[in-house]
Amino acid sequence: MQRRLLSALLAGLLCANAGHAASTPDTQAVDTAARAWLALIDGNDFAASWQQAAGLFKASISQQQWLGALQQARSPLGKLQSRVLASAVPAHALPGAPNGDYVVIRYRARFDNRADAIETVTPQRESDGTWRVSGYFIN
């Protein structure tokens, strides 16, 4: 009896973990989407970064405002030297944003003129299932 109970408990735990894993975003896919978007910025294609951002992003800042803000924030840093994934944390609720599927990604970045930047990129899974960036901050 104990053996069956232990087997049933173990099977239940495995099923619960499998269900949890299915709802957890694929970090590699989200990281790939974030890096593709960041590559636009790294290549100074700021307009394309706005065009390929999430609808939430585009609704919160006009393309002209984005171009000005990005020019002011990124240009002084110089060329990107390296970018390393520091963390990727799934979230369902974020301040000032509707509930949804998000991942808050932090990268340690090194630029020509700044060796210790932290980039925070927040991809959001949109209704078509595609991960698009809904937020970007650099410290």
XYZ file of N, CA and C in Angstrom:
417
model
N 0.824 -1.201 0.000
C 0.000 0.000 0.000
C 0.862 1.255 0.000
N 1.887 1.269 0.870
C 2.769 2.432 0.923
C 3.483 2.645 -0.397
N 3.874 1.539 -1.027
C 4.593 1.629 -2.293
C 3.704 2.258 -3.370
N 2.412 1.851 -3.420
C 1.478 2.421 -4.392
C 1.229 3.898 -4.108
N 1.091 4.230 -2.833
C 0.874 5.622 -2.452
C 2.072 6.474 -2.853
N 3.279 5.972 -2.596
C 4.494 6.686 -2.977
C 4.576 6.832 -4.489
N 4.233 5.790 -5.243
C 4.242 5.851 -6.707
C 3.226 6.864 -7.217
N 2.024 6.872 -6.617
C 0.990 7.818 -7.027
C 1.412 9.250 -6.718
N 2.020 9.451 -5.555
C 2.501 10.776 -5.176
C 3.580 11.253 -6.135
N 4.522 10.382 -6.455
C 5.601 10.722 -7.376
C 5.038 11.039 -8.760
N 4.084 10.243 -9.232
C 3.463 10.492 -10.537
C 2.732 11.836 -10.524
N 2.045 12.138 -9.419
C 1.361 13.422 -9.299
C 2.319 14.594 -9.330
N 3.441 14.471 -8.651
C 4.446 15.539 -8.662
C 5.031 15.738 -10.055
N 5.286 14.652 -10.754
C 5.827 14.754 -12.114
C 4.829 15.434 -13.045
N 3.549 15.092 -12.916
C 2.528 15.719 -13.745
C 2.397 17.200 -13.422
N 2.449 17.534 -12.142
C 2.350 18.939 -11.743
C 3.524 19.726 -12.294
N 4.716 19.163 -12.226
C 5.892 19.847 -12.755
C 5.823 19.966 -14.265
N 5.310 18.961 -14.955
C 5.183 19.021 -16.407
C 4.207 20.124 -16.808
N 3.106 20.261 -16.077
C 2.150 21.319 -16.354
C 2.747 22.688 -16.123
N 3.545 22.820 -15.086
C 4.196 24.093 -14.798
C 5.196 24.430 -15.892
N 5.952 23.448 -16.349
C 6.949 23.684 -17.395
C 6.276 24.121 -18.686
N 5.100 23.571 -18.976
C 4.411 23.924 -20.211
C 3.967 25.377 -20.196
N 3.661 25.930 -19.020
C 3.207 27.312 -18.944
C 4.369 28.292 -18.812
N 5.567 27.803 -18.577
C 6.734 28.665 -18.444
C 7.283 28.959 -19.836
N 7.512 30.241 -20.154
C 8.030 30.584 -21.470
C 9.383 29.927 -21.744
N 9.613 29.609 -23.004
C 10.888 29.070 -23.452
C 11.906 30.217 -23.425
N 12.774 30.207 -22.427
C 13.725 31.301 -22.231
C 14.594 31.512 -23.463
N 14.981 30.432 -24.118
C 15.836 30.571 -25.300
C 15.104 31.305 -26.424
N 13.843 30.981 -26.645
C 13.064 31.648 -27.688
C 12.871 33.124 -27.368
N 12.602 33.426 -26.099
C 12.408 34.814 -25.682
C 13.729 35.582 -25.801
N 14.823 34.971 -25.372
C 16.146 35.594 -25.488
C 16.485 35.856 -26.956
N 16.181 34.903 -27.828
C 16.446 35.077 -29.263
C 15.656 36.256 -29.821
N 14.379 36.366 -29.441
C 13.546 37.480 -29.908
C 14.083 38.816 -29.387
N 14.480 38.850 -28.123
C 15.009 40.083 -27.533
C 16.316 40.486 -28.212
N 17.196 39.524 -28.443
C 18.488 39.822 -29.082
C 18.311 40.287 -30.528
N 17.352 39.723 -31.239
C 17.087 40.163 -32.612
C 16.634 41.618 -32.617
N 15.799 41.970 -31.649
C 15.322 43.352 -31.536
C 16.475 44.279 -31.138
N 17.289 43.840 -30.189
C 18.440 44.643 -29.771
C 19.436 44.835 -30.909
N 19.554 43.853 -31.789
C 20.466 43.967 -32.932
C 20.073 45.140 -33.826
N 18.787 45.436 -33.904
C 18.343 46.604 -34.670
C 18.899 47.883 -34.049
N 18.819 47.957 -32.733
C 19.340 49.131 -32.034
C 20.857 49.192 -32.164
N 21.514 48.044 -31.993
C 22.972 48.004 -32.112
C 23.424 48.460 -33.495
N 22.605 48.195 -34.514
C 22.919 48.603 -35.886
C 22.388 49.985 -36.233
N 21.958 50.738 -35.212
C 21.418 52.092 -35.376
C 20.165 52.143 -36.244
N 19.432 51.055 -36.335
C 18.167 51.040 -37.059
C 17.048 51.264 -36.045
N 17.048 52.445 -35.456
C 16.119 52.773 -34.383
C 14.671 52.734 -34.861
N 14.417 53.175 -36.093
C 13.050 53.174 -36.620
C 12.512 51.744 -36.709
N 13.336 50.816 -37.162
C 12.893 49.416 -37.265
C 12.631 48.824 -35.882
N 13.401 49.256 -34.868
C 13.163 48.738 -33.514
C 11.773 49.148 -33.029
N 11.342 50.357 -33.365
C 9.994 50.790 -32.994
C 8.957 50.007 -33.793
N 9.192 49.834 -35.087
C 8.234 49.142 -35.949
C 8.051 47.684 -35.536
N 9.111 47.043 -35.044
C 9.031 45.632 -34.685
C 8.707 45.399 -33.210
N 8.450 46.459 -32.473
C 8.109 46.341 -31.053
C 6.655 45.896 -30.886
N 6.313 45.526 -29.678
C 4.950 45.114 -29.339
C 3.976 46.279 -29.493
N 2.724 45.940 -29.706
C 1.690 46.972 -29.820
C 1.620 47.854 -28.586
N 1.787 47.264 -27.408
C 1.787 48.022 -26.156
C 2.882 49.088 -26.168
N 4.050 48.722 -26.657
C 5.188 49.640 -26.748
C 4.838 50.812 -27.667
N 4.344 50.487 -28.873
C 4.043 51.521 -29.864
C 2.895 52.424 -29.413
N 1.990 51.889 -28.595
C 0.885 52.699 -28.083
C 1.348 53.662 -26.996
N 2.479 53.343 -26.353
C 2.934 54.176 -25.234
C 3.937 55.248 -25.633
N 4.541 55.137 -26.823
C 5.523 56.132 -27.259
C 5.476 56.226 -28.784
N 5.461 57.452 -29.284
C 5.445 57.624 -30.738
C 6.814 57.267 -31.306
N 6.848 57.013 -32.593
C 8.122 56.668 -33.221
C 9.116 57.822 -33.077
N 8.675 59.044 -33.257
C 9.574 60.206 -33.120
C 10.115 60.328 -31.698
N 9.261 60.129 -30.703
C 9.716 60.179 -29.313
C 10.731 59.076 -29.043
N 10.469 57.869 -29.575
C 11.374 56.749 -29.387
C 12.732 57.030 -30.021
N 12.713 57.549 -31.234
C 13.976 57.848 -31.913
C 14.799 58.849 -31.114
N 14.154 59.887 -30.608
C 14.859 60.898 -29.807
C 15.392 60.322 -28.501
N 14.562 59.559 -27.808
C 14.985 58.984 -26.521
C 16.126 57.995 -26.709
N 16.026 57.175 -27.739
C 17.058 56.168 -27.983
C 18.369 56.815 -28.422
N 18.275 57.824 -29.260
C 19.469 58.557 -29.690
C 20.185 59.146 -28.473
N 19.422 59.724 -27.579
C 19.994 60.347 -26.381
C 20.591 59.309 -25.427
N 19.939 58.153 -25.297
C 20.394 57.146 -24.331
C 21.520 56.271 -24.859
N 21.446 55.857 -26.116
C 22.402 54.878 -26.637
C 23.622 55.473 -27.323
N 23.447 56.555 -28.057
C 24.570 57.100 -28.828
C 25.805 57.408 -27.988
N 25.671 57.994 -26.795
C 26.864 58.281 -25.990
C 27.629 57.025 -25.543
N 26.968 55.886 -25.552
C 27.609 54.657 -25.084
C 28.620 54.102 -26.082
N 28.462 54.434 -27.343
C 29.350 53.889 -28.369
C 28.897 52.513 -28.798
N 29.764 51.827 -29.500
C 29.466 50.514 -30.069
C 29.403 49.437 -28.982
N 28.467 48.500 -29.156
C 28.354 47.359 -28.243
C 29.579 46.469 -28.386
N 30.160 46.090 -27.253
C 31.294 45.155 -27.235
C 30.841 43.745 -26.863
N 29.940 43.654 -25.885
C 29.443 42.344 -25.475
C 28.114 42.508 -24.741
N 27.359 41.407 -24.753
C 26.068 41.382 -24.051
C 25.899 39.960 -23.518
N 25.699 39.851 -22.200
C 25.580 38.553 -21.549
C 24.263 38.506 -20.785
N 23.522 37.430 -20.978
C 22.268 37.236 -20.253
C 22.559 37.111 -18.762
N 21.931 37.973 -17.973
C 22.099 37.922 -16.518
C 20.908 37.229 -15.858
N 19.693 37.512 -16.350
C 18.501 36.877 -15.780
C 17.341 36.983 -16.760
N 16.390 36.077 -16.606
C 15.150 36.086 -17.392
C 14.044 35.607 -16.460
N 13.159 36.519 -16.092
C 12.130 36.216 -15.108
C 10.741 36.370 -15.731
N 9.986 35.273 -15.848
C 8.623 35.361 -16.369
C 7.735 36.172 -15.423
N 6.782 36.891 -15.999
C 5.847 37.678 -15.196
C 4.499 37.700 -15.899
N 3.447 37.762 -15.115
C 2.097 37.884 -15.659
C 1.569 39.309 -15.475
N 2.039 39.978 -14.439
C 1.599 41.341 -14.151
C 2.819 42.228 -13.976
N 2.795 43.381 -14.634
C 3.865 44.367 -14.515
C 3.235 45.730 -14.244
N 3.901 46.587 -13.483
C 3.351 47.912 -13.198
C 3.056 48.692 -14.478
N 1.863 49.233 -14.565
C 1.484 50.066 -15.697
C 1.199 49.311 -16.984
N 1.121 47.995 -16.935
C 0.872 47.196 -18.136
C -0.288 46.240 -17.866
N -1.030 45.903 -18.919
C -2.108 44.920 -18.717
C -1.516 43.553 -18.414
N -2.269 42.719 -17.744
C -1.815 41.349 -17.489
C -1.560 40.647 -18.811
N -0.543 39.799 -18.809
C -0.184 39.069 -20.017
C 1.035 38.213 -19.751
N 1.605 37.676 -20.810
C 2.823 36.874 -20.705
C 4.015 37.759 -21.026
N 4.843 37.991 -20.029
C 6.041 38.815 -20.163
C 7.244 38.033 -19.639
N 8.421 38.445 -20.078
C 9.655 37.978 -19.470
C 10.542 39.206 -19.310
N 10.963 39.453 -18.088
C 11.861 40.576 -17.811
C 13.286 40.029 -17.911
N 13.982 40.480 -18.944
C 15.335 39.998 -19.210
C 16.331 41.103 -18.858
N 17.377 40.707 -18.165
C 18.466 41.651 -17.869
C 19.743 41.119 -18.506
N 20.415 42.013 -19.218
C 21.701 41.698 -19.835
C 22.775 42.588 -19.229
N 23.937 42.018 -18.994
C 25.124 42.815 -18.658
C 25.750 43.169 -19.993
N 25.890 44.457 -20.244
C 26.396 44.908 -21.536
C 27.646 45.758 -21.349
N 28.505 45.652 -22.330
C 29.737 46.437 -22.354
C 29.771 47.205 -23.678
N 29.960 48.505 -23.566
C 30.020 49.380 -24.727
C 31.388 50.057 -24.770
N 31.709 50.665 -25.910
C 32.987 51.385 -26.036
C 33.187 52.389 -24.904
N 32.120 53.119 -24.568
C 32.233 54.206 -23.594
C 31.620 53.910 -22.233
N 31.220 52.665 -22.031
C 30.675 52.266 -20.734
C 30.830 50.758 -20.574
N 31.536 50.374 -19.551
C 31.881 48.958 -19.379
C 30.888 48.173 -18.535
N 29.953 48.833 -17.874
C 29.117 48.123 -16.897
C 27.637 48.480 -16.990
N 27.075 48.448 -18.163
C 25.662 48.782 -18.333
C 24.775 47.554 -18.069
N 23.568 47.827 -17.617
C 22.540 46.799 -17.477
C 21.396 47.195 -18.406
N 21.086 46.294 -19.343
C 19.951 46.513 -20.233
C 18.803 45.632 -19.745
N 17.636 46.226 -19.609
C 16.439 45.476 -19.238
C 15.499 45.509 -20.435
N 15.197 44.348 -20.949
C 14.331 44.194 -22.115
C 13.148 43.339 -21.679
N 11.939 43.786 -22.004
C 10.757 43.051 -21.592
C 9.948 42.610 -22.809
N 10.207 41.403 -23.298
C 9.355 40.861 -24.361
C 7.981 40.475 -23.806
N 7.007 40.575 -24.670
C 5.621 40.228 -24.344
C 5.118 39.280 -25.427
N 4.430 38.216 -25.010
C 3.824 37.317 -26.012
C 2.525 37.971 -26.464
N 2.461 38.291 -27.741
C 1.265 38.933 -28.273
C 0.237 37.878 -28.678
N -0.941 38.325 -29.063
C -2.049 37.413 -29.334
C -1.745 36.402 -30.441
N -0.811 36.728 -31.336
C -0.443 35.781 -32.394
C 0.627 34.785 -31.941
N 1.027 34.869 -30.650
C 2.015 33.957 -30.092
C 3.453 34.414 -30.261
N 3.663 35.527 -30.934
C 5.008 36.048 -31.186
C 5.482 36.891 -30.004
N 6.746 36.705 -29.636
C 7.352 37.531 -28.590
C 7.870 38.817 -29.226
N 7.374 39.955 -28.727
C 7.822 41.272 -29.192
C 8.139 42.117 -27.973
N 9.107 42.990 -28.123
C 9.566 43.802 -26.999
C 8.541 44.867 -26.657
N 8.184 44.925 -25.366
C 7.230 45.918 -24.887
C 7.883 46.935 -23.961
N 9.162 46.743 -23.645
C 9.873 47.693 -22.796
C 11.377 47.552 -22.912
N 12.075 48.670 -22.796
C 13.536 48.672 -22.841
C 14.059 49.788 -21.945
N 14.986 49.431 -21.088
C 15.641 50.402 -20.197
C 17.118 50.084 -20.164
N 17.925 51.114 -20.010
C 19.355 50.896 -19.870
C 19.851 51.721 -18.702
N 20.601 51.069 -17.816
C 21.183 51.743 -16.640
C 22.685 51.643 -16.725
